[in-house]
């Protein structure tokens, strides 16, 4: 992607990144359309696939709509025209849903689908370029989102996002911590939709699932139904999961974990809210997800070093 002069001058100011989450310009929407087109236009309508129509129909089905625009599904190129209309006119939430859904299809499905009449093109390379451009456009427009590991996630803090959250997602994916990976993904999805209560609940589940998986892999005995985060931390410690040479650095680990995420989860999201509706501020949800991710990174790295 070429960085225009106006963008270079803007970036030269060195101002902190202030992210936008719910205001998507026409320029950004157009760029998303071009990026999607770069991928889908490589697939020609034939007996096996019309990718524009497939994306249109499957996404419309998920949204409970008959079509995404004004073109009837019996008209030629209805998928492309209706998707263009949808990108231009959809709400911020609907736009994010479309991006999340479509790029998930790109990343998880189209990598294995060859373009029938474009043999010189490489599906993996095309998908990688599309994801790279999408993330570049988010950054270009100061939008607080990034597509990572087949999912659109929200960025609340640049440093924490790149040094804590992304490594956690990558480690969970690479190490096949399937349960924890699914739960942390749900946490970020709830956070993206401002459902902070469920974001904290899922973050807590991911943290506990990571420890349970480690216990399974290491052969540690625990109660799969009753043991909470506090109990699981004690089990890992009692089994000397932490290497001796790291003891000086991990002296307060148990205290940190016990008084960090489990407390936030238990006090704010893990119990009934009675007659009052519990409103969890964004900063608490961000803290819970960041702490869960940091703990997950630490635990998996320790596990990797004790294999």
XYZ file of C-alpha atoms in Angstrom:
307
model
C 0.000 0.000 0.000
C 1.208 3.503 -0.817
C 1.210 6.024 2.007
C -0.127 9.302 0.643
C 1.559 12.600 1.463
C -1.361 13.617 3.689
C -0.910 10.411 5.685
C 2.858 10.883 5.959
C 2.417 14.422 7.249
C -0.197 13.258 9.733
C 2.095 10.516 11.044
C 5.057 12.903 11.356
C 3.301 14.708 14.205
C 4.078 11.779 16.467
C 0.782 12.071 18.314
C -0.465 9.118 20.391
C -2.862 6.822 18.575
C -6.434 7.631 19.580
C -8.625 4.885 18.219
C -12.083 5.242 16.733
C -14.525 2.359 17.144
C -17.901 3.329 15.716
C -17.401 5.887 12.937
C -16.357 4.451 9.578
C -15.733 6.904 6.768
C -16.849 6.449 3.197
C -13.209 6.216 2.187
C -12.640 3.260 4.516
C -15.801 1.519 3.319
C -14.678 1.952 -0.299
C -11.252 0.542 0.513
C -12.826 -2.514 2.142
C -14.859 -3.054 -1.031
C -11.727 -2.855 -3.185
C -9.887 -5.294 -0.914
C -12.761 -7.774 -0.993
C -12.968 -7.354 -4.777
C -9.283 -8.170 -5.179
C -9.973 -11.602 -3.719
C -13.430 -12.433 -5.065
C -12.833 -11.204 -8.615
C -10.248 -13.948 -9.043
C -13.086 -16.476 -8.930
C -15.230 -16.684 -12.042
C -18.841 -17.775 -12.015
C -18.970 -21.402 -13.080
C -20.597 -24.683 -12.210
C -18.847 -24.810 -8.857
C -18.682 -21.333 -7.385
C -19.814 -17.759 -7.621
C -17.912 -16.328 -4.698
C -19.678 -12.967 -4.644
C -23.008 -14.760 -4.490
C -21.732 -17.223 -1.905
C -20.501 -14.484 0.445
C -23.710 -12.509 -0.093
C -26.079 -15.414 0.501
C -24.292 -16.930 3.469
C -23.831 -13.600 5.270
C -27.418 -12.509 4.555
C -28.578 -15.810 6.030
C -26.578 -15.175 9.215
C -28.081 -11.684 9.499
C -31.610 -12.938 8.822
C -31.946 -10.929 5.600
C -33.189 -11.962 2.156
C -30.665 -9.728 0.424
C -28.108 -7.078 1.369
C -29.137 -4.449 -1.180
C -31.645 -3.541 -3.887
C -30.615 -6.099 -6.505
C -32.819 -9.178 -6.749
C -30.962 -12.451 -6.342
C -32.102 -13.481 -9.820
C -30.255 -10.557 -11.435
C -26.756 -10.840 -12.837
C -23.937 -9.965 -10.431
C -26.433 -9.412 -7.606
C -23.888 -10.474 -4.994
C -21.305 -7.864 -5.909
C -23.836 -5.033 -6.291
C -25.647 -5.812 -3.047
C -22.403 -6.153 -1.081
C -21.262 -2.783 -2.437
C -24.574 -1.270 -1.317
C -24.301 -2.900 2.092
C -20.782 -1.601 2.674
C -21.910 1.919 1.762
C -25.051 1.977 3.896
C -24.706 -0.452 6.803
C -24.378 0.590 10.424
C -21.000 0.395 12.143
C -21.956 -2.861 13.863
C -23.218 -4.428 10.645
C -20.108 -3.301 8.769
C -17.859 -4.928 11.362
C -19.935 -8.101 11.213
C -19.486 -8.221 7.442
C -15.729 -7.670 7.645
C -15.356 -10.262 10.402
C -17.462 -12.836 8.533
C -15.991 -12.282 5.075
C -12.360 -12.285 6.099
C -12.952 -15.363 8.228
C -14.191 -17.074 5.046
C -11.104 -15.843 3.228
C -8.757 -17.094 5.933
C -10.397 -20.417 6.764
C -11.956 -21.466 3.438
C -10.558 -19.709 0.370
C -6.966 -20.633 1.127
C -7.900 -24.129 -0.045
C -10.018 -23.069 -3.029
C -8.146 -22.585 -6.287
C -9.255 -20.023 -8.854
C -10.537 -22.084 -11.781
C -9.268 -19.766 -14.519
C -6.450 -18.053 -12.619
C -3.919 -20.795 -12.106
C -1.058 -18.329 -11.873
C -2.538 -16.860 -8.680
C -1.761 -18.317 -5.280
C -4.748 -18.484 -2.922
C -2.658 -18.194 0.237
C -0.788 -15.177 -1.069
C -4.004 -13.451 -2.140
C -5.622 -13.979 1.258
C -2.494 -12.807 3.081
C -2.392 -9.636 0.980
C -6.063 -8.937 1.653
C -5.653 -9.338 5.426
C -2.525 -7.206 5.364
C -4.328 -4.443 3.481
C -7.377 -4.602 5.759
C -5.211 -4.175 8.855
C -3.324 -1.367 7.139
C -6.616 0.428 6.414
C -7.692 0.077 10.043
C -4.450 1.692 11.129
C -4.583 4.326 8.385
C -7.999 5.512 9.564
C -7.146 5.195 13.287
C -9.741 2.470 13.706
C -9.204 0.291 16.767
C -9.518 -3.121 15.156
C -7.263 -5.793 13.704
C -7.940 -9.100 11.978
C -5.912 -11.781 13.778
C -6.153 -15.589 13.578
C -9.382 -15.574 11.541
C -11.136 -13.067 13.785
C -11.669 -9.334 14.064
C -10.625 -8.090 17.501
C -10.721 -4.706 19.160
C -7.542 -2.831 20.088
C -7.785 -0.805 23.298
C -4.084 -0.173 23.829
C -1.410 -0.477 21.144
C 1.427 -1.697 23.364
C -0.690 -4.239 25.234
C -2.331 -5.398 22.015
C 0.955 -6.162 20.260
C 2.883 -7.473 23.264
C 0.202 -9.340 25.216
C -3.024 -10.027 23.348
C -1.652 -11.091 19.955
C 0.971 -13.395 21.522
C -1.755 -14.994 23.655
C -3.932 -15.689 20.622
C -0.955 -16.998 18.679
C 0.212 -19.290 21.482
C -3.259 -20.699 22.071
C -3.615 -21.367 18.358
C -0.144 -22.804 17.881
C -0.272 -25.007 20.964
C -3.790 -26.280 20.268
C -5.330 -25.089 23.532
C -8.650 -25.395 21.728
C -11.032 -24.699 24.617
C -9.137 -21.681 25.886
C -8.708 -20.320 22.365
C -12.444 -20.472 21.712
C -13.213 -18.747 25.018
C -10.714 -15.905 24.593
C -12.079 -15.329 21.080
C -15.582 -15.074 22.539
C -14.258 -12.636 25.135
C -12.891 -10.319 22.460
C -16.076 -10.656 20.425
C -18.177 -9.637 23.447
C -15.772 -6.768 24.123
C -16.086 -5.588 20.520
C -19.857 -5.464 21.000
C -19.490 -3.691 24.396
C -20.903 -6.680 26.282
C -18.373 -6.257 29.083
C -20.024 -8.664 31.504
C -19.735 -11.639 29.172
C -16.303 -10.482 28.012
C -15.016 -10.857 31.578
C -16.757 -14.207 32.027
C -15.199 -15.635 28.869
C -11.772 -14.212 29.751
C -11.982 -15.995 33.090
C -12.993 -19.228 31.389
C -10.042 -18.961 28.997
C -7.650 -18.417 31.900
C -9.019 -21.456 33.752
C -9.104 -23.601 30.597
C -5.443 -22.835 29.951
C -4.520 -24.103 33.414
C -6.752 -27.170 33.054
C -5.138 -28.022 29.727
C -1.701 -27.715 31.299
C -2.815 -30.000 34.138
C -4.035 -32.543 31.583
C -0.824 -32.352 29.581
C 1.338 -32.634 32.686
C -0.779 -35.338 34.325
C -1.685 -33.255 37.392
C -4.774 -34.382 39.313
C -7.611 -31.870 39.624
C -11.399 -31.750 39.780
C -12.571 -30.875 36.272
C -15.938 -29.698 37.564
C -15.264 -27.962 40.870
C -11.749 -26.522 40.726
C -11.669 -22.756 40.216
C -8.818 -20.496 39.119
C -7.531 -20.181 42.695
C -7.464 -23.961 43.174
C -5.833 -24.548 39.780
C -3.096 -22.026 40.580
C -2.386 -23.911 43.818
C -2.246 -27.238 41.946
C 0.286 -25.890 39.451
C 2.385 -24.476 42.274
C 2.229 -27.650 44.386
C 3.401 -29.696 41.397
C 6.394 -27.397 40.936
C 5.164 -26.339 37.529
C 7.234 -23.215 37.868
C 10.934 -24.037 37.269
C 13.143 -23.589 40.304
C 15.400 -21.089 38.570
C 12.381 -18.836 38.026
C 11.217 -18.937 41.631
C 12.691 -15.543 42.471
C 10.700 -13.951 39.670
C 7.516 -15.878 40.415
C 7.380 -15.486 44.197
C 4.305 -13.310 43.975
C 2.789 -14.937 40.896
C 0.127 -16.815 42.806
C -0.895 -13.676 44.685
C -0.983 -11.654 41.479
C -3.156 -14.180 39.696
C -5.456 -14.744 42.664
C -6.029 -11.042 43.309
C -6.180 -10.059 39.668
C -8.473 -11.652 37.141
C -10.388 -14.084 39.423
C -11.418 -11.235 41.742
C -12.549 -8.965 38.913
C -14.507 -11.826 37.411
C -16.118 -12.973 40.675
C -17.079 -9.526 41.889
C -18.364 -8.111 38.628
C -19.561 -10.865 36.341
C -19.548 -14.269 37.966
C -22.586 -13.906 40.185
C -26.225 -12.834 39.975
C -26.852 -9.102 39.784
C -30.040 -9.048 41.866
C -32.529 -6.281 41.164
C -29.857 -3.907 39.818
C -28.375 -4.076 36.347
C -24.602 -4.355 36.666
C -22.854 -1.873 34.378
C -19.209 -2.833 33.998
C -17.032 0.064 32.773
C -14.868 -0.425 29.711
C -11.661 -0.008 31.697
C -12.507 -3.016 33.901
C -13.295 -5.183 30.885
C -10.057 -4.103 29.195
C -8.137 -4.885 32.373
C -9.683 -8.343 32.633
C -8.901 -9.243 29.024
C -5.381 -7.831 29.217
C -4.633 -9.643 32.473
C -6.082 -12.898 31.166
C -3.977 -12.638 28.018
C -0.807 -11.824 29.970
C -1.372 -14.780 32.301
C -2.071 -17.111 29.391
C 1.147 -16.058 27.634
C 3.143 -16.642 30.824
C 1.616 -20.042 31.586
C 2.019 -21.418 28.067
C 5.600 -20.184 27.834
C 6.407 -21.855 31.161
C 4.735 -25.029 29.900
C 6.757 -24.931 26.682
C 9.951 -24.656 28.711
C 9.030 -27.678 30.845
C 8.170 -30.090 28.033
